[in-house]
mmCIF file of C-alpha atoms in Angstrom:
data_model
loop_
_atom_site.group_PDB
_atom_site.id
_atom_site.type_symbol
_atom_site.label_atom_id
_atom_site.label_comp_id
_atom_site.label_asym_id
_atom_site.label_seq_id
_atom_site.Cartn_x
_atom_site.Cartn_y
_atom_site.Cartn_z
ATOM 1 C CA UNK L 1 118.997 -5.676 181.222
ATOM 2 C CA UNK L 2 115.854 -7.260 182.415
ATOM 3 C CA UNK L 3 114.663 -10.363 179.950
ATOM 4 C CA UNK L 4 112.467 -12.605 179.086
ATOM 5 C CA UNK L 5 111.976 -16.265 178.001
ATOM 6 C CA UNK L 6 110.211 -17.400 174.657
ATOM 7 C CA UNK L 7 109.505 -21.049 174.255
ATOM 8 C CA UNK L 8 108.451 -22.722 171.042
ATOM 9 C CA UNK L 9 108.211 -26.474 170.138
ATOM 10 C CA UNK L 10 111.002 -27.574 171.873
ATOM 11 C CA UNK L 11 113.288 -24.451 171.897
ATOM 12 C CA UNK L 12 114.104 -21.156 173.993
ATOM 13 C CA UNK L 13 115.449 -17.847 173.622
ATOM 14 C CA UNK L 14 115.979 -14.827 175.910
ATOM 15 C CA UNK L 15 114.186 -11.625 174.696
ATOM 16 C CA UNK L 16 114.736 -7.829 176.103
ATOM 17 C CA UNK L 17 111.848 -7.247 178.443
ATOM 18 C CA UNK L 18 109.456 -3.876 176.982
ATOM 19 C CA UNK L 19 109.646 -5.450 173.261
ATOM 20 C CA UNK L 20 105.872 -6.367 172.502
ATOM 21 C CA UNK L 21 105.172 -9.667 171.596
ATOM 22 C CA UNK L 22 104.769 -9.409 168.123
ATOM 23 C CA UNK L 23 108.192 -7.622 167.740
ATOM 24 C CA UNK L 24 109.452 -10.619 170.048
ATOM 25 C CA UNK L 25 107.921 -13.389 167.125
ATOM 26 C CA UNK L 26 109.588 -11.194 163.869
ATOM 27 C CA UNK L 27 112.405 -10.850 165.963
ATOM 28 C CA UNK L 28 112.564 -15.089 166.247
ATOM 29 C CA UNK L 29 111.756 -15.055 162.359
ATOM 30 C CA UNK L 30 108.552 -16.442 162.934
ATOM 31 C CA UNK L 31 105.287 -15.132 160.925
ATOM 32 C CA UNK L 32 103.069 -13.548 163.622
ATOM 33 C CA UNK L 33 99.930 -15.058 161.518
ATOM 34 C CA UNK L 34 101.301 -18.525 162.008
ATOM 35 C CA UNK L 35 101.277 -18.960 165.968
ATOM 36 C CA UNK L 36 99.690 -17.307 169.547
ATOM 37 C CA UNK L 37 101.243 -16.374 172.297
ATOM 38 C CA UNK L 38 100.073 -17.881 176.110
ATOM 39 C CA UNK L 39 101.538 -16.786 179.050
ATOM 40 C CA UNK L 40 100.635 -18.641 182.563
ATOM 41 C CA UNK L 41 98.297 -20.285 180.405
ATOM 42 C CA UNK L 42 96.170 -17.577 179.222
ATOM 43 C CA UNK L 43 96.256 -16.305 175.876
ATOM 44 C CA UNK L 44 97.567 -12.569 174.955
ATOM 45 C CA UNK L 45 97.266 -10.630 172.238
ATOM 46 C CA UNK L 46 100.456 -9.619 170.365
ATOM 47 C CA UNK L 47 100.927 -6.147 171.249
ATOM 48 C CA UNK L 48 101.519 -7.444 174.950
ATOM 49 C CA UNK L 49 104.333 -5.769 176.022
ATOM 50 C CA UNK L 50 106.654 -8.769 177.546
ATOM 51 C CA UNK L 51 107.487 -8.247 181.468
ATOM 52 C CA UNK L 52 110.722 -9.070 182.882
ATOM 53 C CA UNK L 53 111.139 -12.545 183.840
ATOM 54 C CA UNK L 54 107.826 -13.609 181.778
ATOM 55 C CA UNK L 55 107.452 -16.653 180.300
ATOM 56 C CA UNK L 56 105.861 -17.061 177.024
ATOM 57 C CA UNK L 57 104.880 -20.159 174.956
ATOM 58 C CA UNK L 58 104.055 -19.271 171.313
ATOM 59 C CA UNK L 59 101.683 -22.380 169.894
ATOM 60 C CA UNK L 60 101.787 -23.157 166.065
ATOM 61 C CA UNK L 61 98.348 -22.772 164.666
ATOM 62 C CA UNK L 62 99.350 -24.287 161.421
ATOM 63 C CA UNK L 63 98.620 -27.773 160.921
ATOM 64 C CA UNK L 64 98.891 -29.529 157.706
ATOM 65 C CA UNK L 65 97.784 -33.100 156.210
ATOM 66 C CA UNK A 1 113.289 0.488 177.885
ATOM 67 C CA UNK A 2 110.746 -1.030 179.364
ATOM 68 C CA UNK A 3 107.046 0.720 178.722
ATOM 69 C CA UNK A 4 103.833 1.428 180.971
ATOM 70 C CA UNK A 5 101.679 -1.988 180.220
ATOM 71 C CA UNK A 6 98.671 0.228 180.443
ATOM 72 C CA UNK A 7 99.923 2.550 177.529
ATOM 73 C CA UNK A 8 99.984 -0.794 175.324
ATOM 74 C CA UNK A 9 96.790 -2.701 176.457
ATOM 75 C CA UNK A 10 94.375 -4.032 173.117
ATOM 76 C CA UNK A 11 90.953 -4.025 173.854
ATOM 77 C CA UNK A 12 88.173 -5.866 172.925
ATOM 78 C CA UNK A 13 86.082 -4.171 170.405
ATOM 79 C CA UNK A 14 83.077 -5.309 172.074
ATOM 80 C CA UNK A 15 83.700 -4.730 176.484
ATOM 81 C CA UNK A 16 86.520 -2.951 176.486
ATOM 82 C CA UNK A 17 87.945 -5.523 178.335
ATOM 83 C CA UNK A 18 91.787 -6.583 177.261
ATOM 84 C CA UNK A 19 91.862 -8.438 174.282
ATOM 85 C CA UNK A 20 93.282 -11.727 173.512
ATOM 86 C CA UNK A 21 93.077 -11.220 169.494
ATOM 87 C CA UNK A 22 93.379 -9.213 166.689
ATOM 88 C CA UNK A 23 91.291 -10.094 163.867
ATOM 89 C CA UNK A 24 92.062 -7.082 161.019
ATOM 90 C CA UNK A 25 90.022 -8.857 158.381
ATOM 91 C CA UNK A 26 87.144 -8.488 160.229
ATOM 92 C CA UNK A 27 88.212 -5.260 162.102
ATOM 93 C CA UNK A 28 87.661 -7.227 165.409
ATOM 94 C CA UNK A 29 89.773 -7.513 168.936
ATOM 95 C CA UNK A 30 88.178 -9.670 170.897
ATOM 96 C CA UNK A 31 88.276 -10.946 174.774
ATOM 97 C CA UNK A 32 88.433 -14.741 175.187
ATOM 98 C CA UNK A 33 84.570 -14.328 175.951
ATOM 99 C CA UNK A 34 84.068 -12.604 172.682
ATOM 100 C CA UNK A 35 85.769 -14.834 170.939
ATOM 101 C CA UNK A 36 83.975 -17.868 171.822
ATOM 102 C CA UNK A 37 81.002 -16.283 171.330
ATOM 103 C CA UNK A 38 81.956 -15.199 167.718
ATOM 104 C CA UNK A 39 83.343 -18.082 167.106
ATOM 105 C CA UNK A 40 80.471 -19.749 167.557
ATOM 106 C CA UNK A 41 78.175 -17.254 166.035
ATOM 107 C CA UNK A 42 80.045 -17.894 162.954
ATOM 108 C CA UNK A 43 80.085 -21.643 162.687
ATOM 109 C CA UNK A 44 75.908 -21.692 163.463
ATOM 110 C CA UNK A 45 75.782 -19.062 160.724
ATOM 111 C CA UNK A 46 77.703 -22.027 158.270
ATOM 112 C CA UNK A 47 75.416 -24.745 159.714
ATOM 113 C CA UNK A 48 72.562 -22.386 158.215
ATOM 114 C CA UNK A 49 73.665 -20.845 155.433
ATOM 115 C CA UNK A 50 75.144 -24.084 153.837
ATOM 116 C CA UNK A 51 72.270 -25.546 155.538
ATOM 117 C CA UNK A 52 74.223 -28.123 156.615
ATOM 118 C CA UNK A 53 72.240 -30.259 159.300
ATOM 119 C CA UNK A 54 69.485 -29.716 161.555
ATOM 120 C CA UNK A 55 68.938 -30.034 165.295
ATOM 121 C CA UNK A 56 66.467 -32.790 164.705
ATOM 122 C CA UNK A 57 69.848 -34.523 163.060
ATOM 123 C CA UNK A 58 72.697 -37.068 164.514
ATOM 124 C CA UNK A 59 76.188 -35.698 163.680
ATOM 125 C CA UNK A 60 79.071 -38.118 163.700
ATOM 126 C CA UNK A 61 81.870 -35.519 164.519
ATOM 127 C CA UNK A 62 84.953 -37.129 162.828
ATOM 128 C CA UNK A 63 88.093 -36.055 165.748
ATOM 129 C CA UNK A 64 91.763 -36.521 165.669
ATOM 130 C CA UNK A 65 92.837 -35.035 168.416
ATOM 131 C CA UNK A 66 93.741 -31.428 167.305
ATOM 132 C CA UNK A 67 92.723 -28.109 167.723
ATOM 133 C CA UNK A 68 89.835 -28.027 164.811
ATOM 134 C CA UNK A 69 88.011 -31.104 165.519
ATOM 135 C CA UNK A 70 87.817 -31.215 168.983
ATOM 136 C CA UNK A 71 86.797 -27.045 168.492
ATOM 137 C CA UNK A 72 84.789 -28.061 166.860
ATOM 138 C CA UNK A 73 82.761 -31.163 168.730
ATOM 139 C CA UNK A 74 82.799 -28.174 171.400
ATOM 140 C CA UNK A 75 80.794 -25.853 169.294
ATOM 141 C CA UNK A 76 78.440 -28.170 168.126
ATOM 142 C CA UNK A 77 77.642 -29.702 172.095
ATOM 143 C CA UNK A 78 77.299 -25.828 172.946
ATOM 144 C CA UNK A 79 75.073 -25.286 170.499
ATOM 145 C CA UNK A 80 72.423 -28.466 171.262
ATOM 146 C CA UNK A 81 73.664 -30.773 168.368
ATOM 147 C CA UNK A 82 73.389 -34.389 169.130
ATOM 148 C CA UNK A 83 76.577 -35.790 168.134
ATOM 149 C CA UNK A 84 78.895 -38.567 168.816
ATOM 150 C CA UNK A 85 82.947 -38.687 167.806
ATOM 151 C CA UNK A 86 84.678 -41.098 165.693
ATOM 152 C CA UNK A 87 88.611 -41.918 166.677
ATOM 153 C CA UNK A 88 90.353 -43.645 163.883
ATOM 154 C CA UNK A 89 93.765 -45.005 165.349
ATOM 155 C CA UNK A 90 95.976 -45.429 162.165
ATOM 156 C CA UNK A 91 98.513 -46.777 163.941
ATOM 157 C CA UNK A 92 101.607 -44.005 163.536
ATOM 158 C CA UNK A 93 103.789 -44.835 166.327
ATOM 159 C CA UNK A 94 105.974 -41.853 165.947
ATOM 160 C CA UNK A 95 106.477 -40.297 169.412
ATOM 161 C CA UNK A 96 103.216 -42.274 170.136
ATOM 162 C CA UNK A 97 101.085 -39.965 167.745
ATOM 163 C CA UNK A 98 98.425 -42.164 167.202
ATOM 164 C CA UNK A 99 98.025 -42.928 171.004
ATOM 165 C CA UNK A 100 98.420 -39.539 172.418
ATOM 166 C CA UNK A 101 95.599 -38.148 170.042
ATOM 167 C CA UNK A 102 93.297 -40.757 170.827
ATOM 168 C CA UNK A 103 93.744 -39.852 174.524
ATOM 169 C CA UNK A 104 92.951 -35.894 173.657
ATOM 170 C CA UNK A 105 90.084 -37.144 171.843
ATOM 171 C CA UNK A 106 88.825 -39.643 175.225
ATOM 172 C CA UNK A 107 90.082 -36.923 177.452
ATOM 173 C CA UNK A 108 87.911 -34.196 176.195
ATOM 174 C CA UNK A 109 84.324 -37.135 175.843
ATOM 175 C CA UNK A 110 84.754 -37.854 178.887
ATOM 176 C CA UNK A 111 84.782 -34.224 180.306
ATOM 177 C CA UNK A 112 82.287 -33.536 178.346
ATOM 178 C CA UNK A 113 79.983 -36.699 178.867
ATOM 179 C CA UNK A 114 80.257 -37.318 175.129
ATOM 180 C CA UNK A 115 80.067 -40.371 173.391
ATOM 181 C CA UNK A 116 83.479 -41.414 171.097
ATOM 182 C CA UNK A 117 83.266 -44.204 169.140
ATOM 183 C CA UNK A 118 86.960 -45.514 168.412
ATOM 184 C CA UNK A 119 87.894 -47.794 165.060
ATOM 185 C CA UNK A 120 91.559 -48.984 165.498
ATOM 186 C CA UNK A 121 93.316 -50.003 161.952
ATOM 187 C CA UNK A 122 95.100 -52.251 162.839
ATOM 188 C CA UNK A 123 93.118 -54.319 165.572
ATOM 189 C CA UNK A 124 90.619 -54.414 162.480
ATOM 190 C CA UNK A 125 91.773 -55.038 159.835
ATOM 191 C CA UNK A 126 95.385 -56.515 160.868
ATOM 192 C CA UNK A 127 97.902 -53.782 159.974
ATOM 193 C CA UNK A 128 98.433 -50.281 160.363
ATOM 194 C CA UNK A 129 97.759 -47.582 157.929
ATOM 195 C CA UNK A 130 101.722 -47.194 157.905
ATOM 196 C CA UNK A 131 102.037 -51.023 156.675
ATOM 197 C CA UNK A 132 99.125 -51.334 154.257
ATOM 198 C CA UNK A 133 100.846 -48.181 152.554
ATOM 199 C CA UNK A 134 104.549 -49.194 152.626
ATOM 200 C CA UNK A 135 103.069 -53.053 150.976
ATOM 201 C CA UNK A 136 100.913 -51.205 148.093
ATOM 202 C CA UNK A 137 103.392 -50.493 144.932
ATOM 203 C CA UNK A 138 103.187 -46.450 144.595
ATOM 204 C CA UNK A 139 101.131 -45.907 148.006
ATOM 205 C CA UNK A 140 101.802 -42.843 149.199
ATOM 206 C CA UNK A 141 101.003 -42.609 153.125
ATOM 207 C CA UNK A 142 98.697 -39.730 153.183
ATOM 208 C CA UNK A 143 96.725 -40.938 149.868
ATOM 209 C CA UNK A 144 96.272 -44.710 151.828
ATOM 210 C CA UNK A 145 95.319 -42.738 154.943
ATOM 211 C CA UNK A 146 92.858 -40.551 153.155
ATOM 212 C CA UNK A 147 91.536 -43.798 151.851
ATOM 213 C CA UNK A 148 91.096 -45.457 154.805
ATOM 214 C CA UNK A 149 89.792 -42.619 156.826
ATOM 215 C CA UNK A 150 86.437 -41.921 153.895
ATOM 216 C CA UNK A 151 85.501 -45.894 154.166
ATOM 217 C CA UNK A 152 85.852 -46.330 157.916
ATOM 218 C CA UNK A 153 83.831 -42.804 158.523
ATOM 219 C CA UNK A 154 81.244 -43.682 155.795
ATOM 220 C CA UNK A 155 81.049 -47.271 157.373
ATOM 221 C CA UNK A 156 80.140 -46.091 160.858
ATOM 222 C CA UNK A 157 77.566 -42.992 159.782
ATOM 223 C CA UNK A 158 75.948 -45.798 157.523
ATOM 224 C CA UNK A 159 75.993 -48.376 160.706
ATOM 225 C CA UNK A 160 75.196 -45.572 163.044
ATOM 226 C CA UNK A 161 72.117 -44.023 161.261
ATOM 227 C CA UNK A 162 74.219 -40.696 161.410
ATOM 228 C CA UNK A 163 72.649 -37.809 159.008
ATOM 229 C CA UNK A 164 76.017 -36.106 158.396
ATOM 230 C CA UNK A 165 79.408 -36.708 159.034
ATOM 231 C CA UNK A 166 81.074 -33.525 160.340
ATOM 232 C CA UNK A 167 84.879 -32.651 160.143
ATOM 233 C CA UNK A 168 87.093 -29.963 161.270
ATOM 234 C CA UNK A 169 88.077 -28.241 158.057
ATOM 235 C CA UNK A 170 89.037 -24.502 158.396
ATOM 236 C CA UNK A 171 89.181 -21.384 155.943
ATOM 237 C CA UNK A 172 92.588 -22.172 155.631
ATOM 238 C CA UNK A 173 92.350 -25.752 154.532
ATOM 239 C CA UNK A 174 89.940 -25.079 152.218
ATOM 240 C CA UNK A 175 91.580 -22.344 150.727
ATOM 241 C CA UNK A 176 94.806 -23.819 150.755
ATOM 242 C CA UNK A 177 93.347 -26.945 148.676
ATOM 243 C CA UNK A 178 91.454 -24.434 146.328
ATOM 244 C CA UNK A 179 94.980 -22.955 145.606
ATOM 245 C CA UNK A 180 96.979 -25.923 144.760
ATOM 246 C CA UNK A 181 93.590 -27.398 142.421
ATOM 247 C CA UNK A 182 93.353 -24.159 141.018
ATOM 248 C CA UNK A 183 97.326 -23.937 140.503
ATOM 249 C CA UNK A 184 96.578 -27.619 138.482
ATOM 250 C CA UNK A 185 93.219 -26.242 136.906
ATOM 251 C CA UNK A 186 91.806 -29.339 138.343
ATOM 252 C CA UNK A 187 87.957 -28.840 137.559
ATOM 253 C CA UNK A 188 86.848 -32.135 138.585
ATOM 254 C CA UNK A 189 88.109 -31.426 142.409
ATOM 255 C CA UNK A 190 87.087 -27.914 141.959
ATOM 256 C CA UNK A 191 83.512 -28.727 141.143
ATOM 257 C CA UNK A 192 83.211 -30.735 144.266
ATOM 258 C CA UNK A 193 84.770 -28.692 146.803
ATOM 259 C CA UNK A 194 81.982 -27.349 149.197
ATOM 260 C CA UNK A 195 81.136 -26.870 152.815
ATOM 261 C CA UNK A 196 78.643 -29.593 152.130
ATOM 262 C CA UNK A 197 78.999 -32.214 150.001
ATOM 263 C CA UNK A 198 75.404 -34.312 150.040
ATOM 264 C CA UNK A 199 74.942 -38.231 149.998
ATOM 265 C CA UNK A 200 74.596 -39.171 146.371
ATOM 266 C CA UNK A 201 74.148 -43.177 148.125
ATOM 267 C CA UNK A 202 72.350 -44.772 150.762
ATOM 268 C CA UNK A 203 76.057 -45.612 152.279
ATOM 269 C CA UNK A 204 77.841 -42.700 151.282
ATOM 270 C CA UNK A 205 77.162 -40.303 154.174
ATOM 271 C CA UNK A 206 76.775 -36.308 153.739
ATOM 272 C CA UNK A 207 79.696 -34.608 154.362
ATOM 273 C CA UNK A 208 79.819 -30.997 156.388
ATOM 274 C CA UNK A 209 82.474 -28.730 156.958
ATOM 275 C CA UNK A 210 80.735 -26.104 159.564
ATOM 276 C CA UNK A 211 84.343 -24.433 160.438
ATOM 277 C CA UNK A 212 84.963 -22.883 156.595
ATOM 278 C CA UNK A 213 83.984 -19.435 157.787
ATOM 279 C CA UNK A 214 86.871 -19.568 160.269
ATOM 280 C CA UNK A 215 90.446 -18.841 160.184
ATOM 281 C CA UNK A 216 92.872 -21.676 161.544
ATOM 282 C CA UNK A 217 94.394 -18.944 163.640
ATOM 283 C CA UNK A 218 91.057 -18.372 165.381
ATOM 284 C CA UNK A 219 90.313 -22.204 165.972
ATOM 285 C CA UNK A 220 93.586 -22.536 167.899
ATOM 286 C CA UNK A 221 91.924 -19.580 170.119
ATOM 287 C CA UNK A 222 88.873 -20.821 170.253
ATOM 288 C CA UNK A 223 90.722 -23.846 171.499
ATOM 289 C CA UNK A 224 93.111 -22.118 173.795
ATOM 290 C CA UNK A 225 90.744 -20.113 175.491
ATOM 291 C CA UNK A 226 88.117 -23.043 175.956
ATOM 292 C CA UNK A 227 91.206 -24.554 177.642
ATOM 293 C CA UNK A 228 90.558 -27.620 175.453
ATOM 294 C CA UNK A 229 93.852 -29.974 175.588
ATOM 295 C CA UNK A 230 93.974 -31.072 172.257
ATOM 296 C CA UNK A 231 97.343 -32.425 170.599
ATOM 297 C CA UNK A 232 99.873 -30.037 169.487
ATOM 298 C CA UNK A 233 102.166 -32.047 167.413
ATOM 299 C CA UNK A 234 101.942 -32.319 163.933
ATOM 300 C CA UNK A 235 101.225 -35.519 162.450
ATOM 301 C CA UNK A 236 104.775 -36.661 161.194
ATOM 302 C CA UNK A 237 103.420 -37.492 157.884
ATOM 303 C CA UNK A 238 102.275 -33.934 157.252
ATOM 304 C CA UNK A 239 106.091 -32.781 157.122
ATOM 305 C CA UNK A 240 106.536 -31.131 153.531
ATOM 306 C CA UNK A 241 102.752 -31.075 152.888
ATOM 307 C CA UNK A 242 101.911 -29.063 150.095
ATOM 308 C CA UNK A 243 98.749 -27.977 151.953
ATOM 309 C CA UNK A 244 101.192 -26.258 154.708
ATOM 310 C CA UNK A 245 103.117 -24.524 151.773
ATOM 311 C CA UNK A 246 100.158 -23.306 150.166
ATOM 312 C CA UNK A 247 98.820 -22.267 153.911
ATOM 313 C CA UNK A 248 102.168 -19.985 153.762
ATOM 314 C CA UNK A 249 101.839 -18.529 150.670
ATOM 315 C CA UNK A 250 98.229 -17.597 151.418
ATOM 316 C CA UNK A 251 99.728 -16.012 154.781
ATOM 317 C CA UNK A 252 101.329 -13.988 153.101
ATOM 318 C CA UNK A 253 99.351 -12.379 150.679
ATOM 319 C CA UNK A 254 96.982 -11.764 153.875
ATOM 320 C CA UNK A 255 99.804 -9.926 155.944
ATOM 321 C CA UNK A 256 99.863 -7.543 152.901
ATOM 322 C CA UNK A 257 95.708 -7.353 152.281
ATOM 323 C CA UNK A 258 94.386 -8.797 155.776
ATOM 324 C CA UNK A 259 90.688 -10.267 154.176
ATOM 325 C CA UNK A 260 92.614 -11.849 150.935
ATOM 326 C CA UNK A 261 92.090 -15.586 152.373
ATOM 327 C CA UNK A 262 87.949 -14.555 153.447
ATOM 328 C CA UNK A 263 87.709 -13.090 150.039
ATOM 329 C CA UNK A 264 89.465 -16.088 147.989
ATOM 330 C CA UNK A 265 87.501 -18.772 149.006
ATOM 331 C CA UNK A 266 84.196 -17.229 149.954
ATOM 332 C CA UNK A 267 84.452 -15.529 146.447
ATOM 333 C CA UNK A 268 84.897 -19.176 144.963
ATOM 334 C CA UNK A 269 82.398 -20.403 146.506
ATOM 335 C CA UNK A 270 80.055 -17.481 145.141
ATOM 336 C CA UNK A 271 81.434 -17.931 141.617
ATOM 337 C CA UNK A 272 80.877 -21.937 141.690
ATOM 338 C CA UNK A 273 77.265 -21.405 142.740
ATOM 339 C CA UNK A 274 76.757 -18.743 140.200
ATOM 340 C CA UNK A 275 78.077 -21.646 137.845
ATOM 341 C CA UNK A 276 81.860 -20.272 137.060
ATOM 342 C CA UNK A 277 82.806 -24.257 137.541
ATOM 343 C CA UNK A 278 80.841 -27.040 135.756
ATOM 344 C CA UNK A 279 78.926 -29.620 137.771
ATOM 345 C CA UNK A 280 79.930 -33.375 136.442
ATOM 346 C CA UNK A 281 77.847 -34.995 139.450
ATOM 347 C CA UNK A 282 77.335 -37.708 137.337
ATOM 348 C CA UNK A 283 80.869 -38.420 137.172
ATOM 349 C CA UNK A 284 80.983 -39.215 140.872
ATOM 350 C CA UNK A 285 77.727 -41.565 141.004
ATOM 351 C CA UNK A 286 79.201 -44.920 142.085
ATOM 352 C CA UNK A 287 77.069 -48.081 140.076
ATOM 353 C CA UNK A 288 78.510 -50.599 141.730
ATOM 354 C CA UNK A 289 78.853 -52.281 145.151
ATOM 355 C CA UNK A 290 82.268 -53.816 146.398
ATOM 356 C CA UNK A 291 81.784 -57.537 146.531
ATOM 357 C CA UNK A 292 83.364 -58.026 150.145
ATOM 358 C CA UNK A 293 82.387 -54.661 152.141
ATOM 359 C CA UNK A 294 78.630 -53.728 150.356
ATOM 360 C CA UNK A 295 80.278 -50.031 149.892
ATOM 361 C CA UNK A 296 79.215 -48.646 146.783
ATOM 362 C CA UNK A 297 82.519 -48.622 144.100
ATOM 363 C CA UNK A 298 82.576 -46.787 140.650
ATOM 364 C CA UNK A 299 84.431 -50.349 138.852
ATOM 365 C CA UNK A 300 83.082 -53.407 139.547
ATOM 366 C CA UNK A 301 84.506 -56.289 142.253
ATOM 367 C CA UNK A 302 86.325 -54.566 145.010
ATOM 368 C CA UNK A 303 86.445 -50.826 146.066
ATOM 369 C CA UNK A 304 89.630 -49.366 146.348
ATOM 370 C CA UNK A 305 89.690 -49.850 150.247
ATOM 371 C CA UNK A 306 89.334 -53.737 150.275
ATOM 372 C CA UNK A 307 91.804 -53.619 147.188
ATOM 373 C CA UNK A 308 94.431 -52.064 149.612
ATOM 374 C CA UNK A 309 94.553 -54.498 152.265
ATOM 375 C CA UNK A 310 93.916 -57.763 149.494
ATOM 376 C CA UNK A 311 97.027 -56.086 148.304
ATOM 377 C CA UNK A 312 98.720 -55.866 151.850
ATOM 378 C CA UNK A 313 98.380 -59.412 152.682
#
């Protein structure tokens, strides 16, 4: 099965390719509202439906202090 | 199984062209060049509704670094401010914190051909933020930091001839402190929180927050898409703030009523200047100057600031 890589902070996981990538963040227990999602630097929306072999970095927009 | 990406593609309410955001509470999707331009829109529309500063005006942009304040010392050079950054270094050495922001911060003046003015704690005044608080019996790190932070920027607006001193504060910082002083009933803090908060002294410089009409979700892609390299790590002091547990509460309400975080503090603000919260101004009018720095104090001989590091020696 074709997959995909999600990084975030300073870990990784392997997703099924086809998932979008909003499914990909609930599926990581993450809250969608709390980070974006940038692939080859660019930033996509979260109903981008993750390719095989992608690589995605999802940035924390939540900063506190 | 995988799908057709063209079945799936979000587009921008505005071109058509793919979107990079989804922005429910306003019933938005925007492309990255929508989104700076709303972005923007929005933060001239605070600058004028909260009338905030002028373009006749000098703006001390107060940056650390992150995604807000360097946003937002974009926006305002977009836009035809005249402004100039301030860079406190406070001396957190975890991971090299301190240093690596104050990079972003040069980084992004010098691409820019901006101006950033840089006040480093410790080569001032002998010790890091991180010392003074540790020496100073109950000093909690953030408090002391706060501290520090409102002296040294009112010290170099005052020195500077700056009108206003602007920071980075989002909707969701200000709504996430109007939770937790509204969990306390805290009217004093309540009755002071504002987008602007003007000089009441000749030292005391205004203060303007021209981000409070955006969420932090749509700084960090403002700040994405301007491919502006700001620092992603989280100070280390911030871990456990009750600001970022507020911040999730409020997340959540808004994933069930997308607009609840707009409506909250916008509605606050409507209700304070309809007078729902009692003004004590006078409460806050400092009558005294601090014998060693000339900053106006509320008590007499030295202001809390020149207290701290008598107390650190």
């Amino acid at each position: 099965m074709a997959e995909a890589t999600i990084l975030y902070h300073d870990q990784s996981w392997r997703v099924r390719s086809g998932m979008t990538v909003r499914d990909a963040i609930i599926k990581l227990e993450l809250d969608p509202q709390t980070v974006l999602a940038v692939r080859n630097k660019r930033l996509i929306n979260e109903e981008t439906l993750i390719q095989p072999e992608d690589e995605i970095r999802l940035v924390n927009v939540i900063s506190g202090g | 199984m995988a799908g057709d990406p063209m079945t799936h593609v979000m587009r921008c309410t505005q071109c058509g062209a793919e979107a990079v955001i989804n922005m429910p509470q306003h019933r938005l999707k925007l492309c990255g060049d929508h989104l700076v331009a709303w972005t923007t829109k929005m933060a001239q529309k605070a600058i004028d509704r909260y009338e905030l500063f002028t373009l006749e005006e000098r703006i001390l942009v107060a940056v650390s670094g992150g995604k807000d304040s360097l946003a937002l010392w974009d926006i305002l050079h977009r836009l035809g401010y005249a402004s100039e950054g301030l860079y406190i270094h406070l001396g957190i050495d975890h991971e090299g914190y301190s240093d690596r922001s104050q990079d972003a911060a040069q980084r992004f003046a010098d691409e820019h051909g901006l101006t950033l003015n840089v006040v480093n704690v410790q080569t001032v005044y002998g010790k890091s933020v991180i010392e003074a608080a540790r020496r100073r019996r109950g000093g909690r790190t953030c408090s002391v930091c706060g501290l520090v932070k409102r002296h040294i920027m009112n010290r170099m607006a005052y020195e500077g001839g700056f009108a206003a001193i602007a920071t980075g504060h989002n909707l969701d910082d200000e709504a996430a402190v109007l939770l937790m002083n509204t969990l306390h009933w805290d009217g004093h803090y309540l009755s002071r929180q504002a987008p602007l908060l003007p000089s009441i002294h000749p030292r005391l410089a205004r203060k303007v927050k021209p981000l409070v009409l955006l969420y932090e979700r749509e700084m960090a892609a403002y700040a994405l898409v301007r491919q502006i390299d700001y620092v992603m790590q989280e100070c280390p002091y911030a871990e456990g703030a009750s600001s970022i547990f507020a911040k999730g509460i409020l997340n959540q309400i808004e994933r069930q009523s997308p607009g609840s975080k707009h409506q909250f503090y916008l509605g606050f603000l409507r209700a304070r200047k309809g007078g729902l919260i009692a003004s004590d101004a006078s409460a806050d009018l400092p009558s005294e100057t601090c014998a060693q720095c000339g900053q106006p104090t509320m008590a007499g001989g030295l202001c809390a600031f020149c207290r701290l590091w008598e107390a650190a020696e």
